[in-house]
Amino acid sequence: MSHSLRDDDGVSNPSRNLTLSDVVDRAVAVNPSRRRLMLGGLGAATLPFFAGLTGCGGGGSDAAASERILGFTPVSTSTADTVVVPAGYVATAFLPWGEPINQFAPAWKPDASNTSAEQEQQVGDNHDGMAFFGFNAAGNGFGDRSDEGLLVINHEYINPEYFYAPGSDPDDWLAPFTFEKARKGQAGHGITVAHIKRNADGSWTHVKNSPYNRRIHGNTPITIQGPAAGHDLLKTAADPLGTEVLGTLNNCGNGRTPWGTYLTCEENFNGYFGWNGARTPTALERRYGITQNGFGYLWHTVDPRFDVNANPNEPNRFGWVVEVDPFNPAGKAVKRTALGRFKHENAELVVAPNGKVVVYMGCDERNEYIYKFVSSGTFDAANPTSAANRNLLAQGTLYVARFDAGTTAGDKMGTGEWIPLTPGTVGLNGQALRDNPNFTGANDDEVLANIMIKARQAADAVGATMMDRPEWVAANPKKPGEVYATLTNNNRRGSADPATSNNADGTTTAGSARPAVDEANPRANNVWGHIIRWNETGGDGTATTFTWDIFVLAGQPSVTGARAPSANVTLDNLFNSPDGLAFDSFGRLWIQTDGSYANSGDFAGNGNNQMLVGDPETKEIRRFLVGPAGCEITGITWTPDRKTMFINVQHPGEVGSHPNKPAAYTGDNWLARNPTSFSQWPTAGARPRSATVIVRRTDGGVVGG
């Protein structure tokens, strides 16, 4: 019996964004004493994953002047069970799954026999998005320090074959599946907040006696806030008010705010739910991919919370962006429903010229959409950590993107529009959303709540563009209004005659559409993926129109015709399935992959998953890092001085189609009983574990330059 989980999408007027200098100058004009905080903490947060200001100890103006956009020697592909980095760099595994979160927590057991209660006190599994928050000078809050801070890490899902100790049933290593096992799995999800400190030699230490260390997991109470809070579709017997949920799950990408909080994004939440007995799923359940058996986690068989027959509204309480204050260990996380419910990848935040906060988001499933949120309130740069700023994600307008073709067919360029998902927006059927049966309510507040809960169906109704699996979004710190998004892959485009689209009435089963190719998604059977970019009109994140082009089409240079890659893909930088995406403050575009590591056929010469760096101006791309066998490379953050980079290695040891899989391998039942047979990363002799990787230069310089 297979219990393998692959947690992707199954089927289921200077009109410009504020630069850091603009924000700092405004704040300093009001209160000069705020310069230190603004240069470090706010600078790292205003453009997410944007860190390493030369004014914060990054080497000064001379260092900045000599820094190069691609200042490293690229590495070759690898199929080995190790991390490969350029000459002059060192990569060190850190905070692996099971690491005790503090000095009182139990140690990780190499035989995977830790209990659920123990796992709640240990670092979670399958690390994903993350962010580093430097301390202030006093060491008691949000600031700009590069030598000490809080590393916040997402934990997306678990690999049961490694996560659980096998039982005695020769045919089913996971039998019997119990409530205790479900609780342990839930404890492996969520986020970790870890207090870390840089040593004199450049290495890092986990400060285990710190009060900031904590876990938020699948059973931690979390507040539901925003337009959908209290709606009937969010109410359960355990929460009759619809305002508090237990846990956050499938924590994929992330974001960070200029007021010092962390955004964790719930992605493939549908896979945890199922039902016992008979059930005909609703249109809403089908549209979000709720199925009888989910992804095979089995939680619904032992925990009624995940049985849709017992708790039909519980799935509606997941699929949100969750805000966490890492500097307040006693504080509750908040699900921000104004940002819509879908399979959130990450949340890229910028501040627009009028002070509005803009959050860009992708819905990670084939033929889904790209969204952005614009806050109703304005950011107070003079008081970055104010209570008013901390509530900016409570209210605003959610938009969805339509990518239109340009005037020249086949040039892979065009224009676009952001369509507001509001009660008065008129859909393809000529009705305002408030009159659409999917969203009707007693008043516009109730209509808006329905739109947020059913964001996918609202996007269907207004004719948004179905994209090739939109994942991470990244804003260019050197060119206000320029934004990039990874479109990881799509083998369901261009494969049907006639082509099919997501139904405007919201009745499509998730992942079942088979659309035709279009200018923004120009390839049928796009197994390699691409990166699209757009420029907001006037460089303003609140604009409702934009122009777009394609930054790179991954693939094999030997392929010609309609499926050919773009000219910036060569035999020296082959990759497939771009996923993670982030800019550093110098303007490098870091590209992480989560694709096939078969190293044959369409993917010959690709090797293991990897991380590359792109130059936004020249479009040159170089390979910087290669991960161990069977892994995904994901999550990225820097210290403000950019002398330390943190990335995550997720699911090392997933056998799949890897060329080095053991000859005796027959499936997960065998692998669970032979957990060191394929990968022993990062600890020789032990089962593979997801972990953060610390990357730094041996000479102490800036990473990438």
XYZ file of C-alpha atoms in Angstrom:
705
model
C 0.000 0.000 0.000
C 1.450 3.368 -0.987
C 1.355 6.344 1.335
C 3.521 8.546 -0.861
C 2.508 12.194 -0.803
C 3.658 14.659 -3.419
C 2.267 17.911 -2.220
C 1.809 20.008 -5.314
C -1.375 20.633 -7.234
C -2.558 17.042 -7.612
C -5.801 17.410 -9.495
C -7.059 19.013 -7.937
C 3.798 63.113 -10.093
C 6.227 60.558 -9.599
C 3.916 57.661 -10.258
C 6.041 54.823 -8.946
C 6.376 52.497 -5.968
C 8.297 53.939 -3.040
C 11.951 53.035 -2.995
C 13.657 52.349 0.301
C 15.183 55.820 0.184
C 11.749 57.389 -0.206
C 10.423 55.534 2.821
C 13.476 56.324 4.919
C 13.521 59.999 3.935
C 9.869 60.441 4.832
C 10.340 58.843 8.217
C 13.571 60.622 9.024
C 12.047 63.962 8.097
C 9.519 63.409 10.869
C 11.877 61.820 13.384
C 15.615 61.652 12.599
C 16.179 59.119 15.388
C 14.299 56.534 13.325
C 16.981 56.316 10.653
C 18.604 53.202 12.124
C 15.381 51.233 12.347
C 14.201 52.333 8.933
C 17.441 51.501 7.165
C 17.488 47.991 8.517
C 14.174 46.553 9.560
C 11.876 48.518 7.274
C 14.258 48.384 4.351
C 14.294 44.627 4.556
C 10.525 44.485 4.738
C 9.129 47.032 2.330
C 10.106 44.843 -0.601
C 9.879 41.274 0.680
C 13.009 39.149 0.683
C 14.749 42.480 0.103
C 17.726 42.590 2.426
C 21.286 43.717 2.696
C 21.551 47.470 2.593
C 25.050 48.856 2.335
C 24.050 51.392 4.949
C 23.522 48.541 7.394
C 27.007 47.135 7.496
C 27.001 45.623 4.033
C 30.459 46.894 3.191
C 29.839 50.571 2.533
C 29.758 52.454 -0.736
C 33.091 51.078 -1.953
C 31.840 47.522 -1.558
C 28.612 48.390 -3.344
C 30.501 50.010 -6.214
C 32.612 46.878 -6.773
C 29.759 44.403 -6.418
C 28.645 42.590 -9.555
C 25.200 41.288 -10.402
C 26.614 37.825 -11.247
C 29.837 37.864 -9.277
C 30.403 34.135 -8.943
C 31.547 31.176 -11.035
C 28.528 29.055 -11.977
C 28.355 25.447 -10.856
C 27.600 22.365 -12.905
C 24.577 20.116 -12.476
C 24.759 17.259 -10.002
C 22.843 14.092 -9.143
C 24.778 13.518 -5.913
C 23.314 13.550 -2.407
C 24.975 16.803 -1.422
C 24.696 20.580 -1.752
C 26.917 22.150 -4.403
C 27.891 25.850 -4.230
C 30.449 27.951 -6.139
C 34.127 28.048 -5.296
C 34.722 30.379 -2.384
C 31.417 29.541 -0.706
C 30.426 27.214 2.105
C 26.984 25.648 2.689
C 25.984 24.324 6.114
C 22.802 22.497 7.108
C 20.920 24.131 9.989
C 17.709 23.574 11.976
C 16.661 20.249 10.398
C 13.296 18.598 10.945
C 13.108 17.364 14.553
C 15.609 19.832 16.023
C 14.443 20.733 19.570
C 12.942 24.216 19.500
C 14.348 25.133 22.917
C 16.475 23.731 25.734
C 13.532 21.906 27.260
C 12.292 20.175 24.110
C 12.964 16.468 23.502
C 15.659 15.339 21.120
C 14.849 14.016 17.666
C 14.846 10.212 17.503
C 16.585 8.765 14.439
C 14.037 5.926 14.266
C 11.205 8.500 13.798
C 9.461 7.341 16.976
C 8.894 10.816 18.451
C 5.317 11.395 19.605
C 2.952 14.135 18.498
C 3.530 16.029 21.745
C 7.270 15.863 21.136
C 6.925 16.972 17.508
C 5.036 20.062 18.674
C 8.262 21.053 20.456
C 10.542 20.356 17.504
C 11.264 21.993 14.162
C 8.623 20.922 11.628
C 9.077 19.004 8.393
C 9.548 20.042 4.772
C 10.885 23.554 5.194
C 9.625 26.061 2.619
C 9.342 29.869 2.656
C 11.160 31.785 5.380
C 12.393 35.203 6.485
C 15.128 36.578 8.718
C 14.138 39.380 11.085
C 17.094 41.185 12.645
C 16.904 42.387 16.228
C 17.108 46.025 17.198
C 20.170 47.329 19.034
C 18.672 46.408 22.408
C 17.981 42.850 21.280
C 14.335 42.967 22.272
C 12.445 43.741 19.081
C 12.383 44.304 15.336
C 15.461 46.061 13.968
C 18.334 45.955 11.514
C 20.994 43.750 13.051
C 22.707 41.166 10.874
C 24.417 39.255 13.660
C 21.314 38.171 15.586
C 17.642 37.750 14.834
C 14.683 35.474 14.349
C 14.524 32.996 11.486
C 10.913 32.124 10.689
C 10.445 28.944 8.633
C 7.383 27.436 6.943
C 6.722 23.695 7.089
C 4.654 22.692 4.093
C 3.904 18.984 4.487
C 5.378 15.670 5.606
C 6.891 12.628 3.927
C 5.197 9.736 5.768
C 7.790 7.216 4.624
C 10.404 9.071 6.682
C 8.211 10.910 9.208
C 6.721 7.825 10.897
C 8.379 4.720 12.347
C 7.108 1.692 10.398
C 4.742 -0.802 11.974
C 4.797 -4.583 11.873
C 2.338 -5.178 9.027
C 4.542 -6.439 6.175
C 2.139 -5.117 3.550
C 1.412 -1.711 5.056
C 4.159 -0.053 7.065
C 1.802 2.754 8.215
C -0.858 0.420 9.662
C -2.601 0.911 11.907
C -3.168 4.586 11.208
C -4.205 6.232 14.472
C -5.346 9.563 15.857
C -1.896 9.916 17.439
C -0.265 9.594 14.010
C -2.613 12.203 12.578
C -1.750 14.576 15.423
C 1.954 14.031 14.859
C 1.490 14.850 11.183
C -0.394 18.015 12.094
C 2.444 18.953 14.443
C 4.912 18.637 11.561
C 3.146 21.474 9.711
C 2.997 25.210 10.391
C 5.952 27.442 11.182
C 9.043 27.573 13.386
C 10.356 30.762 14.965
C 14.007 30.278 15.929
C 16.309 32.760 17.645
C 19.700 32.543 15.916
C 23.041 34.301 16.382
C 26.108 34.652 14.193
C 29.421 33.508 15.628
C 32.745 35.252 15.152
C 33.753 32.798 12.408
C 30.583 33.489 10.393
C 28.772 30.311 11.435
C 25.409 30.424 13.204
C 23.992 29.107 16.479
C 20.421 28.393 17.545
C 19.882 30.257 20.838
C 17.835 27.571 22.552
C 17.219 29.398 25.827
C 15.476 32.296 24.089
C 11.808 33.084 24.849
C 11.271 33.859 21.152
C 11.625 30.221 20.079
C 8.233 28.711 19.335
C 6.150 26.512 17.053
C 2.804 27.261 15.430
C 1.348 24.013 14.109
C -1.821 22.316 12.909
C -3.573 22.626 16.268
C -2.511 26.098 17.415
C -5.486 28.476 17.935
C -5.496 31.214 15.262
C -7.806 34.202 14.870
C -9.891 34.594 11.691
C -10.122 38.269 10.729
C -11.389 40.347 7.834
C -14.472 40.351 5.604
C -15.080 36.582 5.814
C -14.726 36.295 9.602
C -17.973 35.148 11.187
C -19.551 34.099 7.883
C -21.774 31.032 8.046
C -19.384 29.112 5.780
C -16.638 29.476 8.409
C -18.713 28.365 11.397
C -18.344 24.908 12.929
C -19.682 23.158 16.006
C -16.353 23.790 17.715
C -16.321 27.441 16.586
C -19.929 28.634 16.275
C -18.779 32.238 15.778
C -16.495 31.428 12.834
C -13.658 33.534 14.256
C -11.061 31.054 15.539
C -9.544 28.055 13.815
C -7.135 25.414 14.995
C -3.940 25.501 13.049
C -2.365 26.490 9.783
C -1.474 23.865 7.177
C 0.501 23.423 3.988
C 2.585 26.490 4.714
C 4.274 27.120 1.407
C 5.728 30.492 0.420
C 5.756 33.568 2.582
C 5.951 37.314 2.798
C 7.049 39.963 5.260
C 5.696 43.350 6.170
C 7.334 46.714 6.851
C 5.843 46.624 10.340
C 7.878 43.533 11.240
C 5.453 40.650 10.832
C 5.652 37.420 8.865
C 3.130 36.181 6.320
C 2.758 32.422 5.904
C 0.692 31.149 2.991
C -1.629 28.130 3.063
C -1.383 26.284 -0.224
C -2.628 22.718 -0.856
C -4.938 22.583 2.149
C -7.485 20.492 0.253
C -5.291 17.396 0.454
C -5.849 16.956 4.190
C -9.610 16.569 3.899
C -11.749 13.627 2.830
C -14.919 11.908 3.907
C -16.101 8.659 5.385
C -19.266 7.189 3.903
C -21.202 8.605 0.972
C -21.099 12.226 -0.166
C -21.760 14.268 -3.271
C -19.290 17.160 -3.168
C -20.611 20.677 -3.596
C -19.526 22.952 -6.430
C -17.375 24.871 -3.945
C -15.679 21.679 -2.790
C -15.040 20.565 -6.365
C -13.651 23.965 -7.332
C -11.133 23.752 -4.491
C -10.234 20.105 -5.066
C -11.849 18.506 -2.010
C -12.043 14.762 -2.738
C -13.005 11.632 -0.830
C -9.450 10.541 -0.011
C -7.502 13.781 -0.270
C -3.775 13.373 -0.877
C -3.563 10.216 1.227
C -2.794 11.733 4.634
C -5.647 9.639 6.155
C -6.401 12.274 8.808
C -10.094 12.201 7.945
C -10.244 8.523 8.869
C -9.303 9.171 12.509
C -9.851 12.895 13.156
C -13.440 14.125 12.568
C -12.202 17.674 12.013
C -10.927 16.585 8.600
C -13.970 14.494 7.672
C -16.068 16.746 5.439
C -19.194 14.754 6.247
C -18.690 15.535 9.939
C -17.394 19.109 9.468
C -18.340 20.426 6.007
C -17.122 23.980 6.723
C -13.690 23.082 8.068
C -12.003 23.239 4.613
C -13.252 26.822 4.215
C -11.131 27.828 7.203
C -7.949 27.050 5.284
C -6.417 28.543 2.141
C -5.609 31.944 3.648
C -2.609 34.181 4.266
C -1.699 34.081 7.962
C 0.059 36.976 9.727
C 2.414 36.232 12.631
C 4.377 38.605 14.862
C 7.631 36.723 15.542
C 8.612 39.205 18.260
C 5.482 38.487 20.311
C 5.727 34.851 21.453
C 2.420 35.093 23.300
C 0.558 36.668 20.386
C -1.978 34.834 18.240
C -1.534 34.470 14.532
C -4.268 35.954 12.317
C -5.792 34.600 9.095
C -6.283 37.656 6.859
C -9.376 36.879 4.806
C -9.236 40.152 2.841
C -6.443 38.563 0.770
C -8.776 35.850 -0.524
C -8.965 32.092 -0.221
C -7.076 29.973 -2.711
C -3.898 27.894 -2.872
C -1.557 30.676 -1.822
C 2.078 30.308 -2.853
C 3.720 33.437 -1.456
C 2.750 37.018 -0.621
C 5.000 39.692 -2.135
C 4.429 43.049 -0.453
C 5.308 46.503 -1.778
C 4.343 50.012 -0.704
C 2.801 52.123 -3.477
C 3.527 55.850 -3.933
C 0.296 56.810 -2.195
C 1.209 54.650 0.796
C -1.159 51.810 -0.024
C 0.154 48.336 0.719
C 0.093 46.013 -2.296
C 0.401 42.221 -1.947
C 0.959 40.044 -5.033
C -0.068 36.369 -4.867
C -0.273 33.300 -7.088
C -2.712 30.389 -6.810
C -0.564 27.293 -7.236
C -2.491 24.951 -9.452
C -2.532 24.410 -13.171
C -4.837 26.866 -14.934
C -5.340 29.106 -11.909
C -4.805 32.835 -11.422
C -2.556 35.670 -10.263
C -4.004 38.100 -7.711
C -3.088 41.283 -5.905
C -4.472 42.997 -2.818
C -4.469 46.778 -2.308
C -5.057 48.014 1.220
C -7.732 50.546 2.089
C -5.466 52.229 4.636
C -2.093 53.834 4.044
C 1.263 52.926 5.497
C 2.672 55.348 8.081
C 6.391 55.284 7.315
C 7.180 57.527 10.279
C 5.773 54.943 12.687
C 6.456 51.621 10.975
C 5.417 49.341 13.839
C 2.278 51.267 14.778
C -1.010 49.536 15.561
C -2.599 51.162 12.502
C 0.077 49.724 10.220
C -0.372 46.312 11.798
C -3.994 46.302 10.681
C -3.422 47.285 7.048
C -4.149 43.775 5.774
C -7.582 43.794 7.402
C -9.370 45.674 4.644
C -8.790 46.428 0.983
C -9.548 45.353 -2.567
C -8.597 41.985 -4.065
C -7.868 41.986 -7.810
C -7.237 39.202 -10.308
C -5.125 39.533 -13.466
C -6.124 39.263 -17.106
C -3.177 38.992 -19.510
C -4.118 40.199 -23.008
C -2.200 39.693 -26.229
C -0.324 42.586 -27.758
C -0.564 43.950 -31.266
C 1.961 41.481 -32.715
C 0.928 37.855 -32.630
C 3.540 35.462 -31.283
C 5.823 38.052 -29.685
C 4.972 36.840 -26.153
C 4.214 40.368 -25.007
C 1.046 42.254 -24.257
C -1.035 44.334 -21.930
C -3.129 43.434 -18.937
C -5.779 44.517 -16.506
C -6.375 44.012 -12.800
C -10.053 43.173 -12.308
C -11.472 44.025 -8.870
C -13.275 41.213 -7.078
C -15.929 43.419 -5.523
C -19.720 43.177 -5.271
C -20.260 45.684 -8.080
C -17.865 44.144 -10.605
C -19.718 42.864 -13.665
C -18.852 39.326 -14.708
C -18.826 37.574 -18.058
C -22.528 36.799 -17.698
C -23.399 40.505 -17.525
C -24.305 40.321 -13.842
C -22.649 42.180 -11.008
C -21.073 39.717 -8.604
C -23.621 40.735 -5.978
C -26.319 39.311 -8.282
C -24.429 36.117 -9.091
C -25.983 33.151 -7.225
C -22.543 32.083 -5.980
C -22.044 35.322 -4.056
C -25.441 36.798 -3.189
C -26.051 37.971 0.346
C -28.225 40.160 2.533
C -25.879 43.091 1.913
C -22.589 43.876 0.210
C -20.606 42.881 3.305
C -21.992 39.372 3.027
C -21.427 39.379 -0.732
C -17.799 40.382 -0.193
C -17.358 37.602 2.366
C -18.670 35.095 -0.191
C -16.285 36.482 -2.817
C -13.292 36.084 -0.483
C -14.237 32.517 0.497
C -14.910 31.642 -3.153
C -12.126 33.705 -4.722
C -11.454 31.111 -7.419
C -15.090 31.177 -8.500
C -15.094 34.972 -8.481
C -12.029 34.956 -10.730
C -13.800 32.500 -13.032
C -16.818 34.800 -13.181
C -14.875 37.879 -14.315
C -12.745 36.132 -16.948
C -9.262 36.161 -15.437
C -6.440 34.494 -17.380
C -5.700 30.873 -16.538
C -1.950 30.561 -16.014
C 0.574 27.718 -16.144
C 0.635 27.088 -12.368
C 1.441 30.490 -10.845
C 3.749 30.190 -7.874
C 6.169 32.715 -6.317
C 5.947 36.421 -7.156
C 8.875 38.841 -6.739
C 9.060 42.626 -7.111
C 12.192 44.236 -8.565
C 13.698 46.654 -5.998
C 15.609 48.468 -8.745
C 12.640 49.114 -11.012
C 9.452 50.151 -9.227
C 6.344 48.493 -10.593
C 8.208 45.613 -12.226
C 7.043 42.245 -10.911
C 7.961 38.664 -11.840
C 6.066 35.391 -11.328
C 7.076 31.789 -11.824
C 4.733 29.660 -13.921
C 6.098 26.302 -12.864
C 4.678 23.938 -15.486
C 1.439 22.800 -17.089
C 0.934 19.508 -18.909
C -2.799 20.258 -19.203
C -2.639 23.108 -21.696
C -3.104 22.591 -25.393
C -3.965 18.912 -24.963
C -7.713 18.948 -25.697
C -9.736 19.553 -28.827
C -11.847 21.437 -28.234
C -10.048 23.280 -25.451
C -11.883 23.824 -22.163
C -11.732 26.664 -19.665
C -12.718 27.173 -16.056
C -16.484 27.619 -16.211
C -17.687 31.148 -15.540
C -20.335 29.740 -13.198
C -17.659 28.289 -10.902
C -18.550 24.633 -11.427
C -15.196 23.414 -12.789
C -13.468 20.677 -10.831
C -10.043 21.918 -9.758
C -7.347 21.150 -12.295
C -9.704 19.684 -14.886
C -9.674 22.485 -17.487
C -7.654 21.956 -20.667
C -7.186 25.446 -22.113
C -5.584 26.419 -25.386
C -2.226 28.145 -25.543
C -2.186 31.949 -25.400
C 0.449 34.671 -25.580
C 1.199 34.620 -21.839
C 1.174 30.804 -21.729
C 2.524 30.038 -25.195
C 3.369 26.329 -25.018
C 1.288 23.196 -25.069
C 2.413 20.535 -22.604
C 4.633 23.059 -20.847
C 6.621 20.585 -18.758
C 9.526 23.011 -18.244
C 7.741 26.167 -17.091
C 8.535 29.858 -17.537
C 8.789 33.196 -15.748
C 6.508 36.060 -16.705
C 6.979 39.706 -15.714
C 4.807 42.758 -15.833
C 5.278 46.488 -15.393
C 2.508 48.350 -13.636
C 1.357 51.491 -15.427
C 3.388 54.411 -14.137
C 5.411 52.094 -11.937
C 2.531 52.220 -9.458
C 1.516 49.036 -7.651
C -2.056 50.288 -7.297
C -2.478 50.718 -11.057
C -5.191 48.649 -12.725
C -3.343 48.185 -16.036
C 0.089 46.855 -16.965
C 2.302 45.644 -19.791
C 3.937 42.231 -19.704
C 6.546 40.032 -21.363
C 8.242 36.693 -20.710
C 11.593 36.754 -18.923
C 12.546 33.133 -19.614
C 11.046 29.988 -21.108
C 12.839 26.985 -19.612
C 13.500 23.884 -21.686
C 15.967 22.100 -23.909
C 17.953 24.217 -26.416
C 17.781 21.343 -28.889
C 13.995 21.708 -29.072
C 12.768 24.002 -31.827
C 9.428 25.346 -32.898
C 6.548 26.193 -30.596
C 8.032 24.408 -27.571
C 11.515 25.913 -27.848
C 13.022 27.660 -24.831
C 14.008 31.304 -24.863
C 17.468 32.341 -26.050
C 18.790 32.816 -22.501
C 18.565 29.065 -21.820
C 21.740 27.213 -22.803
C 23.409 23.890 -22.083
C 25.242 25.648 -19.248
C 22.143 26.685 -17.289
C 19.527 24.001 -17.979
C 16.673 23.897 -15.489
C 12.992 23.067 -15.326
C 9.983 24.052 -13.223
C 10.961 27.429 -11.730
C 9.188 27.791 -8.395
C 10.810 29.909 -5.659
C 11.605 33.463 -6.739
C 13.077 36.443 -4.919
C 15.171 39.563 -5.412
C 17.978 40.599 -3.135
C 18.464 44.324 -2.552
C 21.209 44.542 -5.171
C 18.745 43.475 -7.860
C 19.674 39.840 -8.428
C 16.753 37.587 -9.290
C 17.142 34.258 -7.462
C 15.312 31.351 -9.128
C 14.664 28.050 -7.338
C 13.364 24.880 -8.951
C 10.934 22.136 -7.979
C 10.776 19.898 -10.988
C 11.881 16.628 -12.468
C 15.278 15.284 -11.425
C 15.042 12.285 -13.790
C 18.015 13.688 -15.736
C 16.729 12.014 -18.887
C 14.280 12.607 -21.719
C 12.780 16.090 -21.549
C 14.932 16.692 -18.473
C 18.278 15.373 -19.678
C 21.172 17.380 -18.260
C 19.054 19.065 -15.579
C 20.315 17.051 -12.604
C 18.920 17.662 -9.136
C 16.799 20.685 -8.302
C 18.795 23.873 -8.113
C 18.998 27.615 -7.577
C 20.021 30.049 -10.295
C 20.531 33.806 -10.504
C 19.165 36.029 -13.261
C 20.145 39.504 -14.388
C 16.873 41.381 -15.018
C 18.515 43.710 -17.529
C 20.481 41.286 -19.716
C 18.399 38.171 -18.920
C 21.598 36.191 -18.346
C 21.051 33.263 -15.949
C 23.716 31.343 -14.032
C 23.448 28.308 -11.776
C 24.513 29.074 -8.185
C 23.547 25.990 -6.157
C 22.424 22.398 -6.614
C 20.591 20.445 -3.925
C 20.865 16.843 -2.738
C 19.049 13.868 -4.230
C 15.267 14.007 -4.483
C 14.877 17.476 -3.000
C 13.280 20.791 -3.900
C 15.175 24.055 -3.358
C 12.870 26.635 -1.825
C 12.682 29.572 0.560
C 15.264 32.320 0.629
C 16.218 35.179 2.911
C 19.270 37.217 3.838
C 20.732 39.064 6.752
C 20.576 42.836 6.140
C 24.308 42.929 5.306
C 23.741 40.111 2.768
C 26.763 38.230 4.078
C 24.563 35.282 4.984
C 21.935 33.694 2.776
C 19.467 31.120 4.079
C 17.740 28.680 1.727
C 15.748 25.523 2.381
C 16.171 21.961 1.184
C 12.729 20.352 1.162
C 11.924 16.635 0.936
C 15.450 15.280 0.393
C 15.221 11.594 -0.375
C 12.012 11.598 -2.420
C 12.912 8.776 -4.788
C 10.579 9.463 -7.704
C 12.386 9.108 -11.012
C 15.864 9.865 -9.680
C 18.608 8.051 -11.619
C 20.266 6.915 -8.380
C 17.255 5.249 -6.804
C 18.180 1.944 -5.104
C 17.941 -1.150 -7.260
C 15.893 -2.870 -4.553
C 13.385 -0.039 -4.306
C 9.801 -1.226 -4.716
C 7.897 1.688 -3.218
C 7.274 3.445 0.066
C 6.624 0.255 2.023
C 10.206 -0.752 1.254
C 11.628 2.749 1.717
C 9.996 3.221 5.135
C 11.861 0.116 6.322
C 15.104 1.162 4.624
C 15.097 4.921 5.258
C 18.817 5.493 4.675
C 19.013 3.558 1.409
C 18.599 6.479 -0.983
C 19.530 9.664 0.901
C 21.266 10.421 4.177
C 21.251 14.185 3.809
C 22.151 16.136 5.908
C 23.485 13.608 8.463
C 25.454 10.571 7.365
C 23.895 7.367 8.648
C 20.485 8.942 9.360
C 17.222 9.158 7.429
C 16.948 12.304 5.244
C 15.550 15.438 6.852
C 14.494 18.769 5.443
C 16.728 21.560 6.696
C 17.752 25.144 6.217
C 21.093 25.690 4.494
C 23.309 28.610 5.484
C 25.300 29.896 2.498
C 28.166 32.332 2.979
C 31.425 33.332 1.386
C 34.627 32.056 2.946
C 36.098 35.557 2.728
C 33.116 37.070 4.562
C 31.886 39.003 1.535
C 28.430 39.623 0.136
C 26.675 36.546 -1.232
C 26.316 36.588 -5.007
C 28.663 39.494 -5.641
